[in-house]
Coordinates of C-alpha atoms in Angstrom, one line a residue:
X1 CA 3.1 -75.7 22.6
X2 CA 3.2 -76.6 19.6
X3 CA -0.2 -74.5 19.3
X4 CA 1.1 -71.5 20.4
X5 CA 4.1 -72.2 17.7
X6 CA 1.0 -73.0 15.1
X7 CA -0.4 -69.4 16.3
X8 CA 2.9 -67.4 16.4
X9 CA 3.6 -68.6 12.5
X10 CA -0.1 -67.4 11.7
X11 CA 0.5 -63.9 13.2
X12 CA 3.7 -64.0 11.7
X13 CA 1.8 -64.3 8.3
X14 CA 0.3 -61.8 9.0
X15 CA 2.1 -59.0 10.0
X16 CA 4.3 -59.9 7.0
X17 CA 1.3 -59.0 4.5
X18 CA 0.4 -56.1 6.4
X19 CA 3.8 -54.3 6.6
X20 CA 4.0 -54.8 2.5
X21 CA 0.1 -53.0 2.3
X22 CA 0.7 -49.9 4.8
X23 CA -2.1 -48.1 3.9
X24 CA -4.6 -51.3 5.0
X25 CA -5.7 -54.6 3.3
X26 CA -8.9 -56.1 4.0
X27 CA -10.3 -59.5 5.2
X28 CA -10.8 -60.3 1.4
X29 CA -7.0 -59.1 0.1
X30 CA -6.0 -61.5 3.4
X31 CA -7.4 -64.9 3.1
X32 CA -6.1 -64.3 -0.6
X33 CA -2.5 -63.6 0.5
X34 CA -2.0 -66.3 3.0
X35 CA -4.2 -69.2 1.2
X36 CA -2.4 -71.6 3.3
X37 CA -4.2 -70.0 6.3
X38 CA -7.8 -71.3 6.9
X39 CA -10.4 -68.4 7.7
X40 CA -11.0 -70.2 11.4
X41 CA -6.9 -69.2 12.1
X42 CA -7.4 -65.8 10.0
X43 CA -9.7 -64.5 12.3
X44 CA -8.1 -65.7 15.7
X45 CA -5.0 -64.4 14.5
X46 CA -6.6 -61.1 13.4
X47 CA -8.0 -61.0 17.3
X48 CA -5.7 -61.6 18.9
X49 CA -3.4 -58.6 17.2
X50 CA -5.8 -56.5 17.6
X51 CA -6.0 -57.2 21.0
X52 CA -2.2 -56.5 21.4
X53 CA -2.8 -53.2 19.3
X54 CA -0.9 -54.1 16.7
X55 CA -3.1 -53.5 14.2
X56 CA -6.1 -50.4 14.1
X57 CA -9.4 -51.3 12.2
X58 CA -11.2 -49.2 9.8
X59 CA -15.2 -49.3 8.0
X60 CA -13.4 -48.3 4.3
X61 CA -16.9 -48.6 2.1
X62 CA -18.4 -51.5 3.6
X63 CA -15.6 -53.5 4.1
X64 CA -13.1 -53.4 7.2
X65 CA -9.2 -52.8 7.1
X66 CA -6.5 -53.6 9.0
X67 CA -3.8 -51.1 9.1
X68 CA -0.1 -51.4 11.2
X69 CA 0.2 -49.0 14.0
X70 CA 2.8 -46.6 13.5
X71 CA 4.7 -47.9 16.1
X72 CA 7.3 -45.3 15.9
X73 CA 4.4 -42.6 17.0
X74 CA 4.0 -44.5 20.0
X75 CA 7.7 -43.9 20.5
X76 CA 7.9 -40.7 19.9
X77 CA 5.5 -39.8 22.5
X78 CA 6.6 -42.6 25.1
X79 CA 8.6 -40.0 26.5
X80 CA 6.5 -36.6 25.8
X81 CA 5.4 -34.3 28.7
X82 CA 1.6 -35.4 29.4
X83 CA 0.0 -32.1 27.2
X84 CA 1.6 -34.0 24.2
X85 CA 0.0 -37.6 25.5
X86 CA -3.3 -36.3 25.9
X87 CA -3.5 -33.9 22.5
X88 CA -2.0 -37.7 20.8
X89 CA -4.9 -39.9 22.2
X90 CA -7.3 -37.5 21.3
X91 CA -5.9 -37.2 18.0
X92 CA -5.8 -41.1 17.7
X93 CA -8.9 -41.4 19.2
X94 CA -10.2 -39.6 15.9
X95 CA -8.5 -42.0 13.4
X96 CA -8.8 -41.0 9.7
X97 CA -11.2 -38.4 9.7
X98 CA -9.7 -36.6 11.7
X99 CA -10.8 -33.7 14.7
X100 CA -11.0 -30.1 14.5
X101 CA -8.1 -28.1 16.1
X102 CA -11.7 -26.5 18.5
X103 CA -12.5 -29.6 19.4
X104 CA -8.7 -30.6 20.9
X105 CA -8.6 -27.4 22.5
X106 CA -12.5 -27.9 24.8
X107 CA -12.0 -31.8 24.8
X108 CA -7.7 -31.4 26.1
X109 CA -8.8 -27.9 28.5
X110 CA -5.6 -26.5 26.6
X111 CA -4.8 -23.3 26.0
X112 CA -4.7 -21.8 22.7
X113 CA -0.9 -20.7 22.7
X114 CA -0.1 -24.1 24.3
X115 CA -2.2 -26.1 22.2
X116 CA -0.3 -24.7 18.9
X117 CA 2.7 -25.5 20.8
X118 CA 2.2 -29.0 21.2
X119 CA 0.5 -29.7 17.7
X120 CA 3.7 -27.9 16.1
X121 CA 6.1 -30.4 18.7
X122 CA 3.9 -33.2 17.3
X123 CA 4.6 -32.5 13.2
X124 CA 7.5 -31.9 13.4
X125 CA 8.3 -35.4 15.0
X126 CA 5.6 -36.4 12.1
X127 CA 4.1 -37.9 14.9
X128 CA 0.3 -36.3 13.5
X129 CA -0.1 -34.1 10.2
X130 CA -2.7 -31.3 9.5
X131 CA -5.4 -32.1 6.1
X132 CA -7.6 -29.5 4.5
X133 CA -11.1 -30.4 4.8
X134 CA -12.2 -30.6 0.4
X135 CA -15.6 -29.1 1.7
X136 CA -13.8 -26.6 3.8
X137 CA -10.5 -25.7 2.7
X138 CA -9.7 -23.3 5.4
X139 CA -11.2 -25.5 8.0
X140 CA -8.1 -28.3 8.9
X141 CA -8.0 -31.4 10.8
X142 CA -5.6 -33.5 12.9
X143 CA -4.8 -37.3 12.3
X144 CA -2.2 -39.7 12.7
X145 CA 0.8 -39.2 10.1
X146 CA 0.6 -42.3 8.5
X147 CA -3.2 -42.2 8.2
X148 CA -5.0 -41.6 4.3
X149 CA -8.0 -39.0 5.0
X150 CA -11.4 -40.8 4.9
X151 CA -13.3 -40.0 1.7
X152 CA -14.9 -37.9 3.2
X153 CA -12.0 -35.3 4.5
X154 CA -10.0 -35.5 0.5
X155 CA -13.0 -35.9 -1.5
X156 CA -11.5 -39.7 -2.5
X157 CA -10.6 -40.2 -5.9
X158 CA -12.0 -36.8 -7.8
X159 CA -10.0 -34.8 -6.2
X160 CA -6.1 -33.5 -5.5
X161 CA -4.5 -32.0 -3.5
X162 CA -8.3 -30.4 -3.1
X163 CA -8.5 -29.8 -6.4
X164 CA -11.9 -31.1 -8.2
X165 CA -10.1 -33.4 -10.9
X166 CA -12.8 -32.4 -13.7
X167 CA -10.9 -33.9 -16.7
X168 CA -10.1 -36.9 -15.1
X169 CA -14.1 -37.3 -13.8
X170 CA -14.6 -36.4 -17.6
X171 CA -12.8 -39.5 -19.0
X172 CA -13.7 -41.8 -16.6
X173 CA -17.6 -41.2 -17.8
X174 CA -16.4 -41.4 -21.7
X175 CA -15.0 -45.2 -20.7
X176 CA -18.1 -46.0 -18.7
X177 CA -20.3 -44.8 -20.7
X178 CA -18.0 -47.1 -23.9
X179 CA -18.0 -49.9 -22.0
X180 CA -22.2 -49.8 -21.5
X181 CA -22.7 -48.8 -25.0
X182 CA -20.5 -51.7 -26.3
X183 CA -22.8 -54.3 -24.0
X184 CA -25.4 -53.0 -26.0
X185 CA -24.1 -53.9 -28.5
X186 CA -23.3 -56.7 -28.5
X187 CA -27.0 -57.9 -27.1
X188 CA -28.8 -56.0 -30.1
X189 CA -31.3 -58.4 -32.5
X190 CA -30.5 -61.0 -29.2
X191 CA -32.4 -64.9 -30.8
X192 CA -34.1 -65.1 -27.7
X193 CA -36.3 -61.6 -27.7
X194 CA -36.2 -58.2 -26.6
X195 CA -36.6 -59.0 -23.6
X196 CA -34.1 -61.4 -23.2
X197 CA -31.6 -59.1 -24.9
X198 CA -32.2 -55.9 -23.1
X199 CA -32.1 -57.7 -19.6
X200 CA -28.9 -58.9 -20.5
X201 CA -27.7 -55.5 -22.2
X202 CA -27.0 -54.7 -18.4
X203 CA -24.2 -53.9 -16.5
X204 CA -23.5 -54.2 -12.2
X205 CA -20.6 -51.8 -11.6
X206 CA -18.6 -54.2 -10.3
X207 CA -17.9 -54.9 -14.2
X208 CA -17.6 -51.6 -14.9
X209 CA -15.4 -51.3 -12.2
X210 CA -12.8 -54.1 -13.3
X211 CA -13.3 -52.9 -17.1
X212 CA -12.1 -49.1 -15.9
X213 CA -9.3 -50.9 -14.0
X214 CA -8.1 -53.1 -16.6
X215 CA -7.5 -50.0 -18.7
X216 CA -5.1 -49.3 -16.8
X217 CA -6.7 -44.9 -17.4
X218 CA -6.4 -44.9 -13.6
X219 CA -3.4 -44.0 -10.9
X220 CA -5.9 -44.4 -8.1
X221 CA -7.9 -47.0 -7.4
X222 CA -11.2 -47.0 -7.5
X223 CA -13.8 -48.2 -5.4
X224 CA -17.0 -49.4 -6.7
X225 CA -18.9 -46.6 -4.9
X226 CA -16.7 -44.7 -6.9
X227 CA -18.0 -46.4 -10.4
X228 CA -20.9 -45.7 -9.1
X229 CA -21.0 -42.3 -8.8
X230 CA -20.2 -42.3 -12.5
X231 CA -22.4 -44.1 -13.6
X232 CA -25.5 -42.3 -11.6
X233 CA -23.7 -38.9 -13.4
X234 CA -24.8 -41.2 -16.7
X235 CA -28.2 -41.7 -15.6
X236 CA -29.2 -37.7 -14.8
X237 CA -27.4 -37.0 -18.3
X238 CA -30.2 -38.9 -20.0
X239 CA -27.5 -41.6 -21.5
X240 CA -28.3 -44.6 -19.2
X241 CA -31.1 -46.0 -16.9
X242 CA -30.9 -47.9 -13.4
X243 CA -32.6 -51.5 -12.3
X244 CA -32.8 -52.4 -8.9
X245 CA -33.0 -56.5 -8.9
X246 CA -34.7 -57.8 -6.1
X247 CA -32.2 -58.3 -4.0
X248 CA -31.5 -54.7 -3.8
X249 CA -28.7 -54.8 -6.2
X250 CA -28.0 -52.4 -9.1
X251 CA -27.3 -53.1 -13.0
X252 CA -27.3 -50.0 -15.0
X253 CA -27.0 -50.2 -19.3
X254 CA -26.6 -47.5 -22.0
X255 CA -30.0 -45.7 -23.7
X256 CA -30.7 -43.3 -26.8
X257 CA -31.3 -39.9 -25.1
X258 CA -34.0 -38.3 -27.0
X259 CA -33.4 -35.3 -25.6
X260 CA -29.8 -33.6 -25.6
X261 CA -28.1 -33.8 -22.1
X262 CA -28.6 -31.5 -18.9
X263 CA -24.1 -31.8 -19.1
X264 CA -24.2 -32.4 -14.4
X265 CA -20.9 -34.1 -15.1
X266 CA -20.2 -31.0 -17.3
X267 CA -20.2 -29.3 -13.7
X268 CA -19.2 -30.8 -10.4
X269 CA -22.3 -31.0 -9.0
X270 CA -22.8 -35.0 -10.4
X271 CA -19.9 -35.6 -8.1
X272 CA -19.8 -33.4 -5.7
X273 CA -19.5 -34.9 -1.9
X274 CA -22.1 -32.6 -1.0
X275 CA -24.3 -33.7 -3.3
X276 CA -26.9 -35.4 -0.7
X277 CA -27.0 -31.9 1.6
X278 CA -28.4 -30.2 -2.0
X279 CA -31.8 -29.4 -2.0
X280 CA -33.8 -31.6 -4.6
X281 CA -34.0 -28.2 -6.6
X282 CA -30.4 -28.1 -6.9
X283 CA -28.5 -24.9 -5.8
X284 CA -29.9 -22.1 -5.2
X285 CA -27.4 -20.0 -6.9
X286 CA -24.0 -20.9 -7.2
X287 CA -22.6 -18.2 -5.0
X288 CA -24.3 -20.8 -2.1
X289 CA -21.7 -23.5 -3.3
X290 CA -17.6 -23.2 -3.1
X291 CA -17.8 -25.9 -6.0
X292 CA -20.0 -23.8 -8.3
X293 CA -18.4 -21.1 -7.9
X294 CA -14.6 -22.6 -8.2
X295 CA -16.6 -24.2 -11.6
X296 CA -17.4 -20.9 -12.9
X297 CA -14.3 -18.7 -12.6
X298 CA -12.4 -21.4 -14.1

């Protein structure tokens, strides 16, 4: 009996933390929020909540994120007809990457007019929402109303309402370079020798992320992978170099460029979510890429 009360107490603490973080919370953040709860107790309680269907589980940047399910959404479709329930379940399964209307139509076997009516009904109840894809502006996907779109849909920190924030990226680019240059300046003429000095002038993406976070110049939370993207543009521009340690971790340092930088970050390629899908030689023509086209027209 006592054990059950203890389990309930831990679960309630976890739920309180989750309610204060509607966008989700990681294991690490959860442990920091309830330090009096042991790791074993935390894992057991979270697994129990997942089995009860109280939490949704997502993978965000390699970390597991727990988010409270919207109880209002479940209640809104509780008394709905079968068509709404079928469509709702398909959208719920898609998570924060969403599902295209064509896929809903195929899987639900509903006619166009019928499906449009169901989607409008669910949207009016604020159960679901339509989100434009940053890599296809005319394509919308549907997801549950309370979910934050995956970065492959929203474009991550570099996009606001599907618009590429070039000024924001430029500011981050300059501040990251400034940090690397400050690190390099402090290590110059190292008494332990040039090799040690060069090694100590490297900085990890985590260190740069902390520096940017402490500056308070970003209204959105930048993940380490966001900072790595910016640091990579510095490497492409010839302003920094990258080194990979035996354990696979990457570090960066500022360098003096011998030739004028190509200015990759001045065009969207450096932070484009589709850069990995481009050919090894880059874009064939500007017309082939929506992002390049928009930049040329701006």
